[in-house]
Amino acid sequence: MRGRVGKGSLFFMAVIALVSLFSGFAVATEATQFGEFSSDDFTYESRCRQCHAIIYADWEGTMHFNAYLDPFYLEEVKVASGDTDGLVDKFCSRCHTPIGVVSGEIPPVDGSEMSDIAKLGVQCDFCHVVSGSDGTGNAPFTVTPGDTKWGPFDDSKSAYHDSEYLELYTQSEYCGMCHEVIHPVNGLVIDDTYPSWKKSQYAEDNVVCQDCHMTEGITEFKANPGRAGSGAPKRDHISSHDIVGGNAFIPVMFGAENIADMAIERLQNAATLEVTTPETVATGEEVNIQAAITNSGAGHNIPTGVSEIRQIWLEVMVTDSEGKKIYSAGTLDSNGNIESAKIIYNNVLGDSDGNATDRFWLADRVLEDNRIGPKKTVTEEHTFILPEDIVYPLKVDTSLNYRSAPQYTIDHLFGEEMYEVPVISMNKASSTIYDPSTPPEERTESTQGFSIFAASMAFVLIMHIFYRK
């Protein structure tokens, strides 16, 4: 009957509660508060490295490793702090230096009161003393520093510390604690990496963040046999701790070219590009180029993260056989600004006056959301009239490009010519347009989509050369 719970039901509920407790089932726990612990309660990564050398090597140089030291973050958080009279100091720092926040060492946001261990960003003994969470969004983690370390295995043993299994470590909700950011004042969702995954087919198919970002499979799970530490049993899969996303800009500043290379590879597996062009066009007629872009490999929107500054766009260049430019869109000018792109795929935020802003802490609305959802396809159309003074055949080159931030944003923060933001080609396609009078047998096979791998390797080489200067 409704409104009554029998003794049998109470017993059954108690059994479920006990099973959940001892099986590591993720239940809400109270989030650890500012200043609740001391940084002395945490262990330096150098101690972890003694037994977990391979995992440490994965993590070193990553964006988690440099979550606090990232110069772009350090400069931008200073601006955000000034704009908000310090309102966002603890808010931003909770993900970028969690030990600094739970130990009460920040603010001040300049880090002048921070211990060395707090500057290690998202490090070993923070991640593995997470003992629960109060959901997702804005870092509602519960940490319990001490001799017990939590993880994804229910049979781990260590001579140095106790080990406990927690189901949270196998779920996207672990990542969703920081990879969902909600404005602390007006509730605007600023980073929807976790929510966009949650709404996707990937979530329905139980493909979690760790399947793509903690394996060798790039955009799918691939087993990584090995041992989690010295003396540990060999397992069918050990999670990779590089946990790379799409940032190939910051890692090279710290000499981590390998991490940048992995980011490039991940970006080049995130989207497919299909371009359709006419085989022949006469001068004076309209040329129509159709481009279909599919988010084929990311389990969340692309771009993601602070997507108001991330940029994906299609570059189109049409030249005749003598190299004369006939049409272009999405190229960069001398200052690194994108010219004439049909659309820039990112999130456009607006402030209280309705003006576009790339300072998310001042935003209270979304003006445009041009990102591409998981498994979704968007199309672009480029048209122009073919001029008379051209020499056939014409070459159509297209490139789907990505960069972590606009060049003007970096120039504003650091000064011009300090850093050049690398433009990464996520995918390429090429084709040829002929004079209608050219016999079919003299038209060589279209090269649409050719040499993606060769172009990728060339870009990686250019990146290495650039950053060695």
Coordinates of C-alpha atoms in Angstrom, one line a residue:
M1 CA 0.0 0.0 0.0
R2 CA 1.1 3.6 -0.7
G3 CA 2.5 5.5 2.3
R4 CA 3.6 2.5 4.2
V5 CA 6.9 0.6 4.2
G6 CA 6.8 -3.0 5.6
K7 CA 9.5 -4.7 7.6
G8 CA 10.4 -6.8 4.6
S9 CA 10.9 -3.6 2.5
L10 CA 13.0 -2.0 5.2
F11 CA 15.2 -5.1 5.4
F12 CA 15.6 -5.1 1.6
M13 CA 16.5 -1.4 1.6
A14 CA 19.1 -2.0 4.4
V15 CA 20.7 -4.9 2.4
I16 CA 20.9 -2.6 -0.7
A17 CA 22.6 0.1 1.3
L18 CA 25.1 -2.3 2.7
V19 CA 25.8 -3.9 -0.7
S20 CA 26.3 -0.4 -2.1
L21 CA 28.6 0.6 0.6
F22 CA 30.9 -2.4 0.4
S23 CA 30.9 -2.6 -3.4
G24 CA 32.2 0.9 -3.8
F25 CA 28.9 2.2 -5.3
A26 CA 29.1 5.9 -5.9
V27 CA 26.9 7.8 -3.4
A28 CA 26.9 11.5 -2.7
T29 CA 29.3 12.7 0.0
E30 CA 29.8 16.1 1.4
A31 CA 32.3 18.1 -0.7
T32 CA 35.6 19.1 1.1
Q33 CA 35.6 22.7 2.0
F34 CA 38.2 25.5 1.7
G35 CA 40.9 25.3 4.3
E36 CA 39.7 22.0 5.7
F37 CA 43.2 20.4 5.5
S38 CA 46.8 21.4 5.4
S39 CA 49.1 20.8 2.4
D40 CA 51.2 18.8 4.7
D41 CA 48.4 16.2 4.7
F42 CA 49.3 15.3 1.1
T43 CA 52.1 13.3 -0.4
Y44 CA 54.5 14.6 -3.0
E45 CA 54.4 12.9 -6.4
S46 CA 58.1 11.9 -6.0
R47 CA 57.1 9.4 -3.4
C48 CA 54.4 7.9 -5.7
R49 CA 56.9 7.8 -8.5
Q50 CA 59.1 5.2 -6.7
C51 CA 56.5 2.5 -7.3
H52 CA 54.4 3.9 -10.1
A53 CA 57.2 5.1 -12.5
I54 CA 55.3 4.3 -15.7
I55 CA 52.1 6.0 -14.6
Y56 CA 54.2 9.0 -13.4
A57 CA 55.8 9.2 -16.8
D58 CA 52.4 9.2 -18.5
W59 CA 51.3 12.1 -16.3
E60 CA 54.4 14.3 -16.4
G61 CA 54.1 17.2 -18.8
T62 CA 50.3 16.8 -19.3
M63 CA 47.7 19.5 -18.8
H64 CA 46.8 18.0 -15.4
F65 CA 50.5 18.2 -14.4
N66 CA 50.5 21.8 -15.5
A67 CA 47.0 22.7 -14.4
Y68 CA 48.3 25.4 -12.1
L69 CA 51.6 26.3 -13.9
D70 CA 49.9 26.9 -17.3
P71 CA 50.9 30.5 -18.1
F72 CA 47.7 31.1 -19.9
Y73 CA 45.7 30.1 -16.9
L74 CA 47.8 32.2 -14.5
E75 CA 47.4 35.3 -16.6
E76 CA 43.7 34.8 -17.3
V77 CA 42.9 34.1 -13.6
K78 CA 44.5 37.4 -12.6
V79 CA 42.3 39.2 -15.0
A80 CA 39.2 37.3 -13.8
S81 CA 40.1 38.1 -10.2
G82 CA 40.5 41.8 -11.0
D83 CA 37.2 41.9 -12.9
T84 CA 35.3 40.2 -10.0
D85 CA 37.0 41.6 -6.9
G86 CA 38.3 38.1 -6.2
L87 CA 35.0 36.3 -6.5
V88 CA 36.4 33.6 -8.8
D89 CA 39.7 33.0 -6.9
K90 CA 38.7 29.9 -5.1
F91 CA 36.2 29.0 -7.8
C92 CA 38.8 28.7 -10.5
S93 CA 41.5 27.4 -8.3
R94 CA 39.5 24.4 -7.0
C95 CA 40.2 22.5 -10.3
H96 CA 43.6 24.0 -11.1
T97 CA 45.1 23.7 -7.7
P98 CA 42.8 21.6 -5.6
I99 CA 45.4 21.1 -2.8
G100 CA 45.9 24.9 -2.7
V101 CA 42.1 25.4 -2.1
V102 CA 41.4 22.6 0.4
S103 CA 44.5 23.7 2.4
G104 CA 43.4 27.3 2.4
E105 CA 46.6 28.6 0.6
I106 CA 44.7 30.4 -2.2
P107 CA 43.7 33.2 -2.4
P108 CA 45.7 35.4 -2.9
V109 CA 45.3 34.3 -6.5
D110 CA 48.9 35.2 -7.3
G111 CA 50.0 32.0 -5.5
S112 CA 52.3 33.9 -3.1
E113 CA 51.1 31.9 -0.1
M114 CA 51.1 28.5 -1.9
S115 CA 53.2 25.5 -0.9
D116 CA 55.2 23.7 -3.6
I117 CA 52.9 20.7 -3.5
A118 CA 49.9 22.9 -4.2
K119 CA 51.5 24.1 -7.4
L120 CA 51.7 20.6 -8.8
G121 CA 48.2 21.0 -10.1
V122 CA 46.1 17.8 -10.4
Q123 CA 48.6 15.4 -8.9
C124 CA 48.7 11.8 -7.7
D125 CA 47.9 12.2 -4.1
F126 CA 45.0 14.5 -4.8
C127 CA 43.4 12.3 -7.4
H128 CA 43.8 9.1 -5.4
V129 CA 42.5 10.4 -2.0
V130 CA 39.2 11.4 -3.7
S131 CA 36.9 9.3 -1.6
G132 CA 33.6 10.5 -3.0
S133 CA 31.8 13.4 -4.5
D134 CA 28.7 15.5 -4.2
G135 CA 27.7 15.1 -7.8
T136 CA 29.3 16.8 -10.8
G137 CA 30.1 20.4 -11.7
N138 CA 32.4 23.0 -10.0
A139 CA 34.6 20.3 -8.3
P140 CA 32.4 18.9 -5.5
F141 CA 35.0 16.3 -4.6
T142 CA 35.4 14.8 -1.2
V143 CA 39.1 14.1 -0.3
T144 CA 40.4 12.1 2.6
P145 CA 44.2 12.5 2.8
G146 CA 46.0 9.7 4.6
D147 CA 47.3 6.2 4.2
T148 CA 44.4 5.0 2.1
K149 CA 44.4 5.5 -1.7
W150 CA 41.3 4.9 -3.8
G151 CA 41.2 3.5 -7.3
P152 CA 39.5 1.3 -9.9
F153 CA 40.7 -2.1 -8.6
D154 CA 39.1 -4.2 -5.8
D155 CA 42.1 -6.4 -5.2
S156 CA 45.0 -3.8 -5.1
K157 CA 47.7 -4.4 -2.4
S158 CA 50.6 -2.1 -1.5
A159 CA 53.4 -2.3 1.0
Y160 CA 53.3 1.5 1.4
H161 CA 49.6 2.4 1.6
D162 CA 46.2 0.8 2.0
S163 CA 44.1 0.5 -1.2
E164 CA 40.4 0.8 -1.6
Y165 CA 38.1 0.3 -4.6
L166 CA 35.7 3.1 -5.5
E167 CA 33.3 2.7 -8.4
L168 CA 33.5 6.5 -9.0
Y169 CA 37.0 5.9 -10.6
T170 CA 35.4 3.9 -13.4
Q171 CA 32.7 6.5 -14.2
S172 CA 32.5 9.6 -16.2
E173 CA 31.2 11.3 -13.1
Y174 CA 34.7 11.3 -11.7
C175 CA 35.8 13.5 -14.7
G176 CA 32.6 15.5 -14.5
M177 CA 33.5 17.0 -11.2
C178 CA 35.8 19.4 -12.9
H179 CA 34.8 19.1 -16.6
E180 CA 31.5 20.7 -16.0
V181 CA 31.8 24.4 -14.9
I182 CA 28.7 26.4 -13.9
H183 CA 28.9 30.2 -13.3
P184 CA 28.9 30.6 -9.5
V185 CA 26.5 33.6 -9.6
N186 CA 24.1 33.2 -12.5
G187 CA 24.2 29.5 -13.2
L188 CA 25.4 29.7 -16.8
V189 CA 27.0 26.5 -17.9
I190 CA 30.4 27.5 -19.1
D191 CA 32.1 24.1 -19.7
D192 CA 29.6 21.4 -20.7
T193 CA 32.1 18.6 -21.5
Y194 CA 30.4 16.2 -19.1
P195 CA 26.8 17.3 -19.8
S196 CA 27.2 17.0 -23.6
W197 CA 28.6 13.5 -23.1
K198 CA 25.7 12.6 -20.7
K199 CA 23.2 13.5 -23.5
S200 CA 25.1 11.6 -26.2
Q201 CA 24.9 8.1 -27.7
Y202 CA 28.2 7.4 -26.0
A203 CA 26.6 7.6 -22.6
E204 CA 23.7 5.4 -23.7
D205 CA 26.2 2.9 -24.9
N206 CA 28.1 3.1 -21.6
V207 CA 31.3 4.5 -23.3
V208 CA 32.8 6.6 -20.5
C209 CA 35.5 9.3 -20.6
Q210 CA 38.2 6.9 -19.4
D211 CA 37.6 4.6 -22.4
C212 CA 38.8 7.3 -24.8
H213 CA 41.1 9.4 -22.6
M214 CA 42.9 6.8 -20.5
T215 CA 43.6 4.1 -23.1
E216 CA 45.8 3.9 -26.2
G217 CA 42.7 3.8 -28.5
I218 CA 42.4 7.6 -29.0
T219 CA 38.7 7.6 -29.8
E220 CA 37.8 4.1 -28.5
F221 CA 38.8 1.7 -25.8
K222 CA 42.0 -0.2 -26.4
A223 CA 43.4 -2.5 -23.7
N224 CA 46.8 -1.5 -22.2
P225 CA 48.2 -4.6 -20.5
G226 CA 50.7 -3.9 -17.7
R227 CA 51.2 -3.4 -14.0
A228 CA 50.0 -0.4 -12.0
G229 CA 53.1 -0.4 -9.9
S230 CA 56.3 -2.4 -9.1
G231 CA 55.3 -5.7 -7.6
A232 CA 51.7 -5.3 -8.7
P233 CA 50.0 -8.1 -10.6
K234 CA 49.9 -7.9 -14.4
R235 CA 46.5 -6.9 -15.6
D236 CA 44.7 -6.9 -18.9
H237 CA 44.4 -3.1 -18.7
I238 CA 46.1 -0.3 -16.8
S239 CA 44.7 3.2 -17.4
S240 CA 47.0 5.5 -19.2
H241 CA 47.5 8.7 -17.2
D242 CA 48.4 11.1 -20.0
I243 CA 44.7 11.9 -20.3
V244 CA 45.3 14.1 -23.3
G245 CA 42.7 16.4 -24.8
G246 CA 43.2 18.8 -27.7
N247 CA 45.8 21.2 -26.2
A248 CA 49.0 21.2 -28.3
F249 CA 49.9 24.8 -27.3
I250 CA 50.8 24.7 -23.6
P251 CA 52.7 21.3 -23.4
V252 CA 55.5 22.4 -25.6
M253 CA 56.2 25.4 -23.4
F254 CA 57.3 22.8 -20.8
G255 CA 59.2 20.7 -23.2
A256 CA 56.5 18.0 -23.5
E257 CA 56.4 17.7 -27.2
N258 CA 55.2 14.1 -26.8
I259 CA 52.0 15.3 -25.2
A260 CA 51.5 17.9 -27.9
D261 CA 51.9 15.2 -30.5
M262 CA 49.3 13.1 -28.8
A263 CA 46.9 16.1 -28.7
I264 CA 47.4 16.5 -32.4
E265 CA 46.7 12.9 -33.1
R266 CA 43.6 13.1 -30.9
L267 CA 42.3 16.1 -32.8
Q268 CA 43.0 14.4 -36.2
N269 CA 40.8 11.5 -35.1
A270 CA 37.9 13.7 -33.8
A271 CA 36.3 14.8 -37.0
T272 CA 35.8 13.8 -40.6
L273 CA 35.6 16.1 -43.6
E274 CA 33.8 15.4 -46.8
V275 CA 34.0 18.0 -49.6
T276 CA 32.0 17.9 -52.8
T277 CA 33.1 20.0 -55.8
P278 CA 31.9 20.0 -59.5
E279 CA 34.3 18.2 -61.8
T280 CA 33.9 20.9 -64.5
V281 CA 32.9 24.5 -64.4
A282 CA 33.0 27.1 -67.3
T283 CA 34.3 30.6 -66.7
G284 CA 31.5 33.0 -65.8
E285 CA 29.6 30.2 -64.1
E286 CA 29.0 29.6 -60.4
V287 CA 31.3 27.2 -58.5
N288 CA 29.6 25.5 -55.6
I289 CA 31.7 23.7 -52.9
Q290 CA 29.9 21.7 -50.3
A291 CA 31.7 20.6 -47.1
A292 CA 30.3 18.2 -44.5
I293 CA 32.0 18.1 -41.1
T294 CA 31.2 15.3 -38.7
N295 CA 32.1 15.0 -35.1
S296 CA 32.9 11.3 -35.6
G297 CA 35.4 10.7 -32.7
A298 CA 34.6 12.9 -29.7
G299 CA 32.1 11.9 -27.1
H300 CA 31.3 15.5 -26.4
N301 CA 30.8 18.8 -28.3
I302 CA 33.8 20.0 -30.4
P303 CA 35.4 22.2 -29.4
T304 CA 34.9 21.7 -25.7
G305 CA 36.3 23.1 -22.4
V306 CA 36.4 26.9 -22.4
S307 CA 34.8 26.8 -25.8
E308 CA 34.3 30.6 -26.1
I309 CA 38.0 30.9 -27.0
R310 CA 38.5 27.5 -28.7
Q311 CA 38.2 27.8 -32.5
I312 CA 37.4 25.2 -35.2
W313 CA 36.9 26.5 -38.7
L314 CA 37.1 25.4 -42.4
E315 CA 39.8 26.9 -44.6
V316 CA 39.1 26.9 -48.3
M317 CA 41.6 27.8 -51.0
V318 CA 41.0 27.7 -54.7
T319 CA 43.9 28.3 -57.1
D320 CA 44.5 27.9 -60.8
S321 CA 47.3 25.9 -62.4
E322 CA 49.6 29.0 -62.2
G323 CA 49.0 29.4 -58.5
K324 CA 46.7 32.4 -58.9
K325 CA 44.2 32.7 -56.0
I326 CA 40.6 32.4 -57.2
Y327 CA 38.8 32.1 -53.9
S328 CA 39.7 31.8 -50.2
A329 CA 37.9 31.6 -46.9
G330 CA 39.2 30.9 -43.4
T331 CA 42.8 32.0 -44.0
L332 CA 44.9 33.9 -41.5
D333 CA 45.9 37.5 -42.0
S334 CA 49.3 38.9 -40.9
N335 CA 48.1 39.3 -37.3
G336 CA 46.8 35.7 -37.1
N337 CA 43.1 36.7 -37.4
I338 CA 40.8 34.4 -39.3
E339 CA 39.5 36.0 -42.5
S340 CA 36.2 35.3 -44.2
A341 CA 35.4 32.0 -42.5
K342 CA 31.8 30.9 -43.1
I343 CA 31.5 30.0 -39.5
I344 CA 33.8 29.6 -36.5
Y345 CA 32.7 26.5 -34.5
N346 CA 32.7 27.6 -30.9
N347 CA 30.5 29.0 -28.1
V348 CA 29.7 32.7 -28.2
L349 CA 29.0 34.1 -24.7
G350 CA 27.4 37.4 -23.9
D351 CA 27.6 39.8 -21.0
S352 CA 24.8 41.5 -19.1
D353 CA 24.6 44.1 -21.9
G354 CA 24.2 41.5 -24.5
N355 CA 27.7 42.1 -26.0
A356 CA 29.9 39.1 -27.0
T357 CA 32.6 38.4 -24.5
D358 CA 35.4 35.9 -24.2
R359 CA 35.6 36.5 -20.4
F360 CA 33.3 33.7 -19.2
W361 CA 33.3 35.2 -15.7
L362 CA 31.4 38.2 -17.1
A363 CA 29.0 36.2 -19.2
D364 CA 25.4 35.5 -18.3
R365 CA 24.0 34.2 -21.6
V366 CA 24.9 32.2 -24.7
L367 CA 24.6 34.3 -27.9
E368 CA 25.4 31.5 -30.3
D369 CA 26.4 27.9 -29.9
N370 CA 28.1 26.8 -33.1
R371 CA 29.8 23.7 -31.8
I372 CA 29.3 20.2 -33.3
G373 CA 27.7 17.6 -31.1
P374 CA 28.8 14.0 -30.8
K375 CA 28.1 12.1 -34.0
K376 CA 26.5 15.2 -35.5
T377 CA 27.2 16.7 -39.0
V378 CA 27.2 20.3 -40.1
T379 CA 27.5 21.6 -43.6
E380 CA 29.1 24.6 -45.2
E381 CA 28.5 26.0 -48.7
H382 CA 31.0 28.1 -50.5
T383 CA 30.0 29.7 -53.8
F384 CA 31.7 32.1 -56.2
I385 CA 31.7 33.1 -59.9
L386 CA 34.6 31.7 -61.9
P387 CA 36.5 34.6 -63.5
E388 CA 37.5 34.7 -67.1
D389 CA 41.3 35.1 -66.6
I390 CA 42.1 31.7 -65.2
V391 CA 44.2 28.8 -66.3
Y392 CA 42.7 25.3 -65.9
P393 CA 42.7 23.0 -64.0
L394 CA 41.8 24.5 -60.7
K395 CA 42.9 23.0 -57.3
V396 CA 40.5 23.1 -54.4
D397 CA 42.3 22.6 -51.0
T398 CA 40.3 22.5 -47.8
S399 CA 41.5 22.1 -44.2
L400 CA 39.5 21.8 -41.0
N401 CA 41.6 23.8 -38.5
Y402 CA 41.7 24.1 -34.7
R403 CA 43.5 26.3 -32.3
S404 CA 43.3 26.6 -28.5
A405 CA 42.7 30.4 -28.5
P406 CA 42.7 33.3 -30.9
Q407 CA 46.0 34.9 -31.5
Y408 CA 44.7 38.3 -30.3
T409 CA 43.8 36.8 -26.9
I410 CA 47.3 35.5 -26.4
D411 CA 48.8 38.8 -27.6
H412 CA 46.6 40.8 -25.2
L413 CA 47.7 38.7 -22.2
F414 CA 51.4 38.3 -23.0
G415 CA 52.2 41.0 -25.6
E416 CA 52.7 40.6 -29.4
E417 CA 55.2 38.1 -30.7
M418 CA 55.6 36.3 -27.3
Y419 CA 53.7 33.2 -28.3
E420 CA 52.3 32.0 -31.6
V421 CA 49.3 29.8 -31.2
P422 CA 49.7 26.7 -33.4
V423 CA 47.0 26.0 -36.0
I424 CA 46.3 22.3 -36.2
S425 CA 44.8 20.7 -39.3
M426 CA 42.3 18.2 -38.0
N427 CA 41.5 16.9 -41.5
K428 CA 42.2 17.8 -45.1
A429 CA 40.6 17.2 -48.5
S430 CA 41.6 18.2 -52.1
S431 CA 40.0 18.1 -55.5
T432 CA 40.4 19.4 -59.0
I433 CA 38.0 21.3 -61.3
Y434 CA 38.5 21.1 -65.0
D435 CA 37.6 23.0 -68.2
P436 CA 34.4 21.5 -69.5
S437 CA 36.2 21.0 -72.9
T438 CA 38.8 18.7 -71.3
P439 CA 38.1 15.1 -72.4
P440 CA 37.1 12.8 -69.6
E441 CA 40.0 10.5 -70.2
E442 CA 42.4 13.4 -69.7
R443 CA 41.0 14.3 -66.3
T444 CA 43.1 12.7 -63.6
E445 CA 41.3 11.0 -60.7
S446 CA 40.1 13.4 -58.0
T447 CA 42.4 13.7 -55.0
Q448 CA 39.6 14.5 -52.6
G449 CA 40.7 13.6 -49.1
F450 CA 44.2 12.6 -50.1
S451 CA 47.3 12.5 -48.0
I452 CA 45.7 13.2 -44.6
F453 CA 48.4 11.2 -43.0
A454 CA 51.2 12.8 -45.0
A455 CA 49.8 16.3 -44.1
S456 CA 49.5 15.3 -40.5
M457 CA 53.1 14.1 -40.3
A458 CA 54.3 17.3 -42.1
F459 CA 52.5 19.4 -39.5
V460 CA 54.1 17.5 -36.6
L461 CA 57.5 18.1 -38.2
I462 CA 56.8 21.8 -38.6
M463 CA 55.7 22.0 -34.9
H464 CA 59.0 20.4 -33.8
I465 CA 61.0 22.8 -35.9
F466 CA 59.0 25.8 -34.7
Y467 CA 59.4 25.1 -31.0
R468 CA 63.1 24.4 -31.3
K469 CA 63.8 27.9 -32.5

